[in-house]
Short mmCIF file of C-alpha atoms in Angstrom, two decimals:
data_model
loop_
_atom_site.label_atom_id
_atom_site.label_comp_id
_atom_site.label_asym_id
_atom_site.label_seq_id
_atom_site.Cartn_x
_atom_site.Cartn_y
_atom_site.Cartn_z
CA UNK A 1 -3.44 12.98 -17.51
CA UNK A 2 -2.37 15.23 -14.78
CA UNK A 3 -3.94 18.47 -16.33
CA UNK A 4 -7.27 16.52 -15.29
CA UNK A 5 -8.24 18.33 -11.94
CA UNK A 6 -9.59 14.71 -10.56
CA UNK A 7 -6.74 12.63 -11.69
CA UNK A 8 -4.28 15.21 -9.89
CA UNK A 9 -6.64 15.59 -6.69
CA UNK A 10 -6.69 11.84 -6.41
CA UNK A 11 -2.81 11.23 -6.80
CA UNK A 12 -1.73 13.75 -4.49
CA UNK A 13 -4.17 12.54 -1.87
CA UNK A 14 -2.75 8.93 -3.06
CA UNK A 15 0.90 10.26 -2.07
CA UNK A 16 -0.35 11.48 1.26
CA UNK A 17 -1.87 8.49 2.08
CA UNK A 18 0.85 6.05 1.13
CA UNK A 19 3.36 8.00 3.01
CA UNK A 20 1.27 8.24 6.38
CA UNK A 21 0.41 4.17 6.03
CA UNK A 22 4.11 3.31 5.64
CA UNK A 23 5.20 5.62 8.23
CA UNK A 24 2.37 4.25 11.04
CA UNK A 25 3.04 0.45 9.62
CA UNK A 26 6.75 0.53 10.08
CA UNK A 27 6.59 2.90 13.52
CA UNK A 28 4.27 0.18 14.56
CA UNK A 29 6.15 -2.76 13.66
CA UNK A 30 9.60 -1.29 15.28
CA UNK A 31 7.90 -0.42 18.66
CA UNK A 32 6.02 -3.66 19.00
CA UNK A 33 9.30 -5.31 18.39
CA UNK A 34 10.98 -3.26 20.84
CA UNK A 35 8.12 -3.78 23.54
CA UNK A 36 7.90 -7.66 23.14
CA UNK A 37 11.77 -8.23 22.41
CA UNK A 38 11.11 -9.80 18.79
CA UNK A 39 8.21 -11.80 19.76
CA UNK A 40 7.18 -13.67 16.27
CA UNK A 41 3.35 -14.10 17.43
CA UNK A 42 3.18 -10.32 18.16
CA UNK A 43 4.96 -9.69 14.98
CA UNK A 44 2.80 -11.70 13.27
CA UNK A 45 -0.90 -10.16 14.72
CA UNK A 46 0.49 -6.69 12.93
CA UNK A 47 0.27 -8.06 9.83
CA UNK A 48 -3.25 -9.62 10.62
CA UNK A 49 -4.25 -6.17 11.76
CA UNK A 50 -3.25 -4.65 8.36
CA UNK A 51 -4.39 -7.30 6.02
CA UNK A 52 -7.53 -8.73 7.46
CA UNK A 53 -9.91 -5.76 6.62
CA UNK A 54 -8.97 -6.13 3.03
CA UNK A 55 -10.88 -9.68 3.40
CA UNK A 56 -13.35 -8.66 5.74
CA UNK A 57 -14.51 -5.34 3.89
CA UNK A 58 -13.21 -5.80 0.48
CA UNK A 59 -16.66 -6.43 -0.97
CA UNK A 60 -18.78 -4.64 1.57
CA UNK A 61 -16.58 -1.46 0.98
CA UNK A 62 -17.01 -1.79 -3.07
CA UNK A 63 -20.81 -2.25 -2.57
CA UNK A 64 -21.47 0.47 -0.29
CA UNK A 65 -18.80 2.96 -2.85
CA UNK A 66 -21.02 2.25 -5.46
CA UNK A 67 -24.32 3.54 -3.29
CA UNK A 68 -22.53 6.32 -1.36
CA UNK A 69 -21.26 9.41 -3.03
CA UNK A 70 -17.47 8.80 -3.58
CA UNK A 71 -16.09 12.16 -2.77
CA UNK A 72 -18.06 12.33 0.93
CA UNK A 73 -16.97 8.47 0.99
CA UNK A 74 -13.19 9.28 0.52
CA UNK A 75 -13.16 12.61 2.47
CA UNK A 76 -14.86 11.16 5.54
CA UNK A 77 -12.90 8.04 5.52
CA UNK A 78 -9.69 9.49 5.68
CA UNK A 79 -10.67 11.79 8.02
CA UNK A 80 -12.07 9.35 10.40
CA UNK A 81 -8.51 7.55 9.72
CA UNK A 82 -7.07 10.67 11.12
CA UNK A 83 -9.05 10.53 14.08
CA UNK A 84 -8.14 7.27 14.67
CA UNK A 85 -4.86 7.69 14.93
CA UNK A 86 -5.67 10.59 17.41
CA UNK A 87 -7.86 8.19 19.51
CA UNK A 88 -4.98 5.56 19.56
CA UNK A 89 -2.37 7.96 20.79
CA UNK A 90 -4.32 9.20 23.93
CA UNK A 91 -4.97 5.50 24.85
CA UNK A 92 -1.24 4.77 24.59
CA UNK A 93 -0.59 7.33 27.19
CA UNK A 94 -1.70 4.82 29.45
CA UNK A 95 0.68 2.33 28.16
CA UNK A 96 0.39 -1.12 26.19
CA UNK A 97 0.20 -1.38 22.31
CA UNK A 98 -3.01 -3.34 21.86
CA UNK A 99 -4.46 0.23 20.66
CA UNK A 100 -2.00 0.06 17.91
CA UNK A 101 -3.60 -2.82 16.43
CA UNK A 102 -7.06 -1.76 16.88
CA UNK A 103 -6.04 1.97 15.20
CA UNK A 104 -4.36 0.07 12.41
CA UNK A 105 -7.35 -2.16 11.75
CA UNK A 106 -9.94 0.70 11.63
CA UNK A 107 -7.77 2.56 9.39
CA UNK A 108 -7.39 -0.16 6.90
CA UNK A 109 -11.07 -1.02 7.20
CA UNK A 110 -11.61 2.82 6.05
CA UNK A 111 -9.77 2.60 3.18
CA UNK A 112 -11.78 -0.22 1.81
CA UNK A 113 -14.50 2.35 1.18
CA UNK A 114 -11.98 4.94 0.18
CA UNK A 115 -10.15 3.04 -2.56
CA UNK A 116 -13.63 1.97 -4.73
CA UNK A 117 -14.55 5.30 -4.61
CA UNK A 118 -11.37 6.77 -6.14
CA UNK A 119 -11.98 4.15 -9.03
CA UNK A 120 -15.75 5.49 -9.33
CA UNK A 121 -14.25 8.59 -9.71
CA UNK A 122 -11.48 7.86 -12.50
CA UNK A 123 -14.35 5.93 -14.67
CA UNK A 124 -16.59 9.03 -14.36
CA UNK A 125 -14.12 11.92 -15.08
CA UNK A 126 -11.09 10.27 -16.76
CA UNK A 127 -11.45 9.75 -20.80
CA UNK A 128 -11.44 6.04 -21.95
CA UNK A 129 -8.08 6.59 -23.91
CA UNK A 130 -6.42 7.72 -20.64
CA UNK A 131 -7.65 5.37 -18.08
CA UNK A 132 -5.10 2.57 -18.62
CA UNK A 133 -2.10 5.46 -18.14
CA UNK A 134 -4.03 6.78 -15.10
CA UNK A 135 -3.94 3.01 -13.32
CA UNK A 136 -0.60 2.35 -14.46
CA UNK A 137 0.22 5.68 -12.64
CA UNK A 138 -1.53 4.40 -9.76
CA UNK A 139 0.15 1.22 -9.34
CA UNK A 140 3.74 2.65 -10.00
CA UNK A 141 2.67 5.09 -7.04
CA UNK A 142 2.75 1.96 -4.85
CA UNK A 143 5.54 0.77 -6.20
CA UNK A 144 7.59 3.77 -5.59
CA UNK A 145 6.39 3.74 -1.93
CA UNK A 146 7.44 0.11 -1.64
CA UNK A 147 11.02 1.41 -2.16
CA UNK A 148 10.83 4.68 -0.15
CA UNK A 149 8.37 3.94 2.49
CA UNK A 150 10.35 1.60 4.56
CA UNK A 151 13.36 3.83 4.92
CA UNK A 152 11.27 6.81 5.75
CA UNK A 153 9.14 5.18 8.00
CA UNK A 154 12.20 3.70 9.89
CA UNK A 155 13.93 7.16 9.73
CA UNK A 156 11.16 8.92 11.73
CA UNK A 157 11.04 6.38 14.14
CA UNK A 158 14.59 6.06 15.18
CA UNK A 159 14.86 9.74 14.96
CA UNK A 160 11.70 11.12 16.31
CA UNK A 161 9.83 8.11 18.15
CA UNK A 162 6.53 6.29 18.66
CA UNK A 163 4.40 9.71 19.45
CA UNK A 164 5.98 11.71 16.72
CA UNK A 165 5.26 9.12 13.97
CA UNK A 166 1.72 8.94 14.66
CA UNK A 167 1.34 12.67 14.86
CA UNK A 168 2.74 12.84 11.53
CA UNK A 169 0.50 9.84 10.36
CA UNK A 170 -2.87 11.56 11.59
CA UNK A 171 -1.87 15.13 9.87
CA UNK A 172 -0.92 13.11 6.60
CA UNK A 173 -4.44 11.30 6.58
CA UNK A 174 -5.99 14.90 7.57
CA UNK A 175 -4.20 16.07 4.53
CA UNK A 176 -5.42 13.70 2.30
CA UNK A 177 -8.88 14.57 3.71
CA UNK A 178 -8.44 18.33 2.93
CA UNK A 179 -6.76 17.82 -0.46
CA UNK A 180 -10.35 15.79 -1.28
CA UNK A 181 -12.37 18.35 0.06
CA UNK A 182 -11.52 20.65 -2.88
CA UNK A 183 -13.14 18.39 -5.55
CA UNK A 184 -16.26 19.45 -6.90
CA UNK A 185 -19.49 18.48 -5.32
CA UNK A 186 -21.02 14.97 -6.34
CA UNK A 187 -23.51 14.65 -8.90
CA UNK A 188 -26.73 13.78 -7.14
CA UNK A 189 -27.46 9.73 -8.47
CA UNK A 190 -30.52 8.20 -7.88
CA UNK A 191 -30.78 5.42 -5.51
CA UNK A 192 -31.81 1.65 -6.64
CA UNK A 193 -33.21 0.79 -3.46
CA UNK A 194 -32.38 -2.61 -4.03
CA UNK A 195 -31.19 -3.50 -0.33
CA UNK A 196 -30.71 -7.38 -1.27
CA UNK A 197 -28.29 -6.11 -4.36
CA UNK A 198 -25.47 -7.03 -2.14
CA UNK A 199 -26.43 -10.78 -1.70
CA UNK A 200 -27.54 -11.30 -4.95
CA UNK A 201 -24.40 -9.78 -6.86
CA UNK A 202 -22.47 -11.92 -4.47
CA UNK A 203 -24.19 -15.03 -5.16
CA UNK A 204 -24.25 -14.42 -9.02
CA UNK A 205 -20.14 -13.93 -8.64
CA UNK A 206 -20.00 -17.40 -7.09
CA UNK A 207 -21.95 -19.38 -9.42
CA UNK A 208 -20.22 -17.60 -12.12
CA UNK A 209 -16.68 -18.46 -10.89
CA UNK A 210 -18.03 -22.20 -9.95
CA UNK A 211 -19.13 -22.64 -13.46
CA UNK A 212 -16.31 -21.35 -15.22
CA UNK A 213 -13.09 -23.98 -15.25
CA UNK A 214 -10.53 -21.40 -15.80
CA UNK A 215 -11.89 -19.31 -12.83
CA UNK A 216 -12.22 -22.22 -10.64
CA UNK A 217 -8.50 -23.03 -11.28
CA UNK A 218 -7.54 -19.39 -10.75
CA UNK A 219 -9.66 -19.27 -7.65
CA UNK A 220 -7.24 -22.57 -5.96
CA UNK A 221 -4.36 -21.12 -7.28
CA UNK A 222 -4.90 -17.97 -5.52
CA UNK A 223 -6.21 -19.59 -2.18
CA UNK A 224 -2.61 -21.52 -2.35
CA UNK A 225 -0.18 -18.26 -2.83
CA UNK A 226 -2.42 -16.38 -0.49
CA UNK A 227 -1.54 -18.53 2.06
CA UNK A 228 2.10 -19.15 1.34
CA UNK A 229 2.39 -15.40 1.15
CA UNK A 230 0.76 -14.90 4.62
CA UNK A 231 2.98 -17.76 6.05
CA UNK A 232 6.26 -15.42 5.26
CA UNK A 233 4.66 -11.66 5.29
CA UNK A 234 5.12 -11.40 9.21
CA UNK A 235 8.58 -13.00 9.28
CA UNK A 236 10.55 -11.20 7.06
CA UNK A 237 12.11 -8.94 9.80
CA UNK A 238 13.12 -12.54 11.40
CA UNK A 239 15.41 -13.11 7.78
CA UNK A 240 17.18 -10.06 8.97
CA UNK A 241 17.43 -10.59 12.77
CA UNK A 242 18.36 -14.52 12.63
CA UNK A 243 19.49 -14.95 9.18
CA UNK A 244 21.65 -12.27 8.50
CA UNK A 245 22.63 -11.30 12.03
CA UNK A 246 21.42 -7.68 11.78
CA UNK A 247 19.33 -4.96 13.08
CA UNK A 248 16.02 -4.94 12.41
CA UNK A 249 16.08 -1.44 10.96
CA UNK A 250 18.35 -3.24 8.40
CA UNK A 251 14.71 -4.59 7.03
CA UNK A 252 13.97 -1.30 5.06
CA UNK A 253 17.00 -1.95 2.82
CA UNK A 254 15.66 -5.18 1.81
CA UNK A 255 12.19 -4.22 1.17
CA UNK A 256 13.56 -1.28 -0.90
CA UNK A 257 15.72 -3.66 -2.84
CA UNK A 258 12.61 -5.67 -3.80
CA UNK A 259 10.44 -2.95 -4.37
CA UNK A 260 12.96 -1.67 -6.94
CA UNK A 261 13.25 -4.92 -8.77
CA UNK A 262 9.49 -4.99 -9.04
CA UNK A 263 9.58 -0.98 -10.68
CA UNK A 264 12.37 -2.78 -12.93
CA UNK A 265 10.18 -6.07 -13.68
CA UNK A 266 7.30 -4.30 -14.17
CA UNK A 267 8.80 -2.26 -16.84
CA UNK A 268 10.03 -5.41 -18.61
CA UNK A 269 6.81 -7.05 -18.32
CA UNK A 270 5.09 -4.22 -20.02
CA UNK A 271 7.16 -4.82 -23.30
CA UNK A 272 6.61 -8.70 -23.20
CA UNK A 273 3.05 -9.44 -22.07
CA UNK A 274 1.43 -9.41 -25.57
CA UNK A 275 4.07 -11.79 -26.72
CA UNK A 276 3.90 -14.28 -23.76
CA UNK A 277 0.65 -16.57 -22.79
CA UNK A 278 -0.78 -15.15 -19.51
CA UNK A 279 -0.86 -18.75 -18.14
CA UNK A 280 2.64 -19.55 -18.96
CA UNK A 281 3.61 -15.73 -17.72
CA UNK A 282 2.01 -16.56 -14.68
CA UNK A 283 3.23 -20.17 -13.82
CA UNK A 284 7.04 -19.01 -14.37
CA UNK A 285 6.79 -15.96 -12.12
CA UNK A 286 5.14 -18.45 -9.11
CA UNK A 287 7.71 -21.16 -9.84
CA UNK A 288 10.63 -18.49 -9.53
CA UNK A 289 9.01 -17.20 -6.63
CA UNK A 290 8.79 -20.51 -5.07
CA UNK A 291 12.50 -21.39 -5.26
CA UNK A 292 13.52 -17.61 -4.20
CA UNK A 293 11.15 -18.33 -1.16
CA UNK A 294 12.84 -21.09 -0.11
CA UNK A 295 16.36 -19.71 -0.73
CA UNK A 296 15.59 -16.85 1.51
CA UNK A 297 14.62 -18.90 4.56
CA UNK A 298 18.03 -20.72 4.05
CA UNK A 299 20.04 -17.85 3.03
CA UNK A 300 22.46 -16.56 6.02
CA UNK A 301 24.91 -14.51 3.30
CA UNK A 302 24.13 -10.98 2.74
CA UNK A 303 24.94 -11.24 -0.88
CA UNK A 304 22.73 -14.13 -1.45
CA UNK A 305 19.64 -12.80 0.07
CA UNK A 306 20.10 -9.60 -1.89
CA UNK A 307 20.31 -11.64 -4.82
CA UNK A 308 16.95 -13.57 -4.40
CA UNK A 309 15.27 -10.42 -3.52
CA UNK A 310 16.21 -9.42 -6.65
CA UNK A 311 15.17 -12.12 -8.87
CA UNK A 312 11.85 -12.46 -6.90
CA UNK A 313 11.27 -8.50 -7.43
CA UNK A 314 11.83 -9.10 -11.19
CA UNK A 315 9.62 -12.09 -11.78
CA UNK A 316 6.75 -10.50 -9.25
CA UNK A 317 5.22 -8.48 -12.10
CA UNK A 318 4.71 -11.67 -14.00
CA UNK A 319 2.42 -13.05 -11.33
CA UNK A 320 0.27 -9.64 -11.09
CA UNK A 321 0.18 -9.50 -15.30
CA UNK A 322 -0.87 -13.08 -15.40
CA UNK A 323 -3.21 -13.10 -13.08
CA UNK A 324 -4.95 -9.67 -14.05
CA UNK A 325 -4.58 -11.03 -17.51
CA UNK A 326 -6.33 -14.07 -17.18
CA UNK A 327 -9.24 -12.79 -15.00
CA UNK A 328 -10.08 -10.36 -17.97
CA UNK A 329 -10.13 -12.92 -20.67
CA UNK A 330 -12.11 -15.53 -18.98
CA UNK A 331 -14.55 -13.10 -17.66
CA UNK A 332 -17.80 -11.89 -19.21
CA UNK A 333 -17.81 -7.92 -18.96
CA UNK A 334 -20.96 -7.89 -16.80
CA UNK A 335 -19.11 -10.07 -14.48
CA UNK A 336 -15.67 -8.65 -13.93
CA UNK A 337 -16.50 -6.60 -10.97
CA UNK A 338 -17.82 -9.24 -9.30
CA UNK A 339 -15.42 -11.74 -9.99
CA UNK A 340 -12.60 -9.76 -8.97
CA UNK A 341 -14.56 -8.70 -5.74
CA UNK A 342 -15.03 -12.40 -4.93
CA UNK A 343 -11.53 -13.93 -5.90
CA UNK A 344 -9.59 -11.08 -4.30
CA UNK A 345 -11.13 -11.93 -0.80
CA UNK A 346 -10.28 -15.49 -1.45
CA UNK A 347 -6.54 -14.79 -1.46
CA UNK A 348 -6.67 -12.22 1.21
CA UNK A 349 -8.27 -14.50 3.48
CA UNK A 350 -6.20 -17.17 2.84
CA UNK A 351 -3.28 -14.78 3.42
CA UNK A 352 -4.83 -13.35 6.91
CA UNK A 353 -4.84 -17.34 7.62
CA UNK A 354 -1.12 -17.54 6.99
CA UNK A 355 -0.14 -14.50 9.05
CA UNK A 356 -1.90 -15.64 11.96
CA UNK A 357 -0.35 -18.79 12.16
CA UNK A 358 3.16 -18.00 11.12
CA UNK A 359 4.29 -16.96 14.36
CA UNK A 360 3.28 -20.31 15.81
CA UNK A 361 4.62 -22.32 13.11
CA UNK A 362 8.02 -20.43 13.51
CA UNK A 363 8.21 -20.98 17.08
CA UNK A 364 7.20 -24.84 16.96
CA UNK A 365 9.26 -25.71 13.90
CA UNK A 366 11.85 -22.70 12.25
CA UNK A 367 12.14 -19.74 10.38
CA UNK A 368 13.45 -22.14 7.26
CA UNK A 369 10.91 -24.47 7.69
CA UNK A 370 8.16 -22.24 7.58
CA UNK A 371 10.02 -20.69 4.28
CA UNK A 372 9.79 -24.24 2.92
CA UNK A 373 6.26 -24.52 3.54
CA UNK A 374 5.42 -21.32 1.85
CA UNK A 375 7.60 -22.48 -1.18
CA UNK A 376 6.01 -25.88 -1.65
CA UNK A 377 2.43 -24.18 -1.31
CA UNK A 378 3.46 -21.88 -4.28
CA UNK A 379 4.67 -24.61 -6.46
CA UNK A 380 1.01 -26.29 -5.52
CA UNK A 381 -0.55 -23.26 -6.86
CA UNK A 382 1.67 -23.18 -9.80
CA UNK A 383 1.11 -26.97 -10.82
CA UNK A 384 -2.91 -26.01 -10.66
CA UNK A 385 -2.67 -23.91 -13.62
CA UNK A 386 -1.05 -26.93 -15.74
CA UNK A 387 -4.83 -27.97 -16.83
CA UNK A 388 -5.27 -24.38 -18.16
CA UNK A 389 -2.31 -24.54 -20.15
CA UNK A 390 -2.99 -27.98 -21.84
CA UNK A 391 -6.45 -26.40 -22.57
CA UNK A 392 -4.74 -23.44 -24.25
CA UNK A 393 -2.40 -25.63 -26.29
CA UNK A 394 -5.07 -27.88 -27.33
CA UNK A 395 -7.16 -25.12 -28.92
CA UNK A 396 -3.80 -23.59 -30.34
CA UNK A 397 -3.51 -27.13 -32.33
CA UNK A 398 -6.76 -27.46 -33.37
CA UNK A 399 -7.16 -24.15 -35.01
CA UNK A 400 -5.16 -24.80 -37.89
CA UNK A 401 -6.85 -27.52 -38.65
CA UNK A 402 -10.01 -25.75 -38.77
#
């Protein structure tokens, strides 16, 4: 697969981007917690700046990526991201940290145009029999940086400070842009000229989901799980500080442990996915995650916290695999892009809402209460899958009779 110049170039670009994103995110997290004395409200705003663009620009970016030339879109997105980091550094010289949030928001927004363009290049230039392997390679890359990213980001910030972290981030984004510039020029494509296509496609996707019971159920499950994920996402650092009594830098090791477990769990799921019904796979993954989430909120022992992170990491691929399989099986080929483009923003939108209120809920109640609320929401999401499981069982029972 790496013999393909398009795959090799895009993967190298993604390595540079992932490294830059993790260095930037951890530099911002550690800098803001230092400046605000671990204020949970401000920490939650960091997560909003990182994830809100996925909700706000996911559909828009995908639509424009189909209309624009993919190479040019990716090169300019990464170049403007590098320039935005440089602008943030200049503004930070006058003090304050709000420019960090703005710069992160801009960079994350641009990635919503770049990522669909990479998919477009893969579709054009990767043979069909290699496409699944290339996608698996891309997902593995993300998992690898979930393990290495926090360690690298924390080390660079502690050793060299915020300014060096941002300079390196800008250099990595610029490097990604330069790497992509070596790709062959885009081929000209006819412009449809249909300025209303985005609105029509969005409406068609919404109507299709509304008329499909399985997709409606998945959308509701996504909503509950997205809200639950948003509640705990910004508060992980407080598990380290409050529950375990460790310095905030210790968060990198917990994230690394969870990421390593995800890698192992993913390898296992690949082997058993064909033997387990996706509804059951998804429900088991959600229930285990719910129990582990509540346990993490209650745990004050290092060993117990690590065990829970390992278990949740091992079962997290059940959720990803189950969801993707259900979407593909229950969606007509012509609607797959629009369905995933509609359901994913629903998840991200609820996640961003959860991130926005998590800091306030922690201040009003407690860290444990927020984690319990998250676990209960995940259980509610899992319970919504019961009609799908019952429907599948009913169909299986009828088949022998027919």
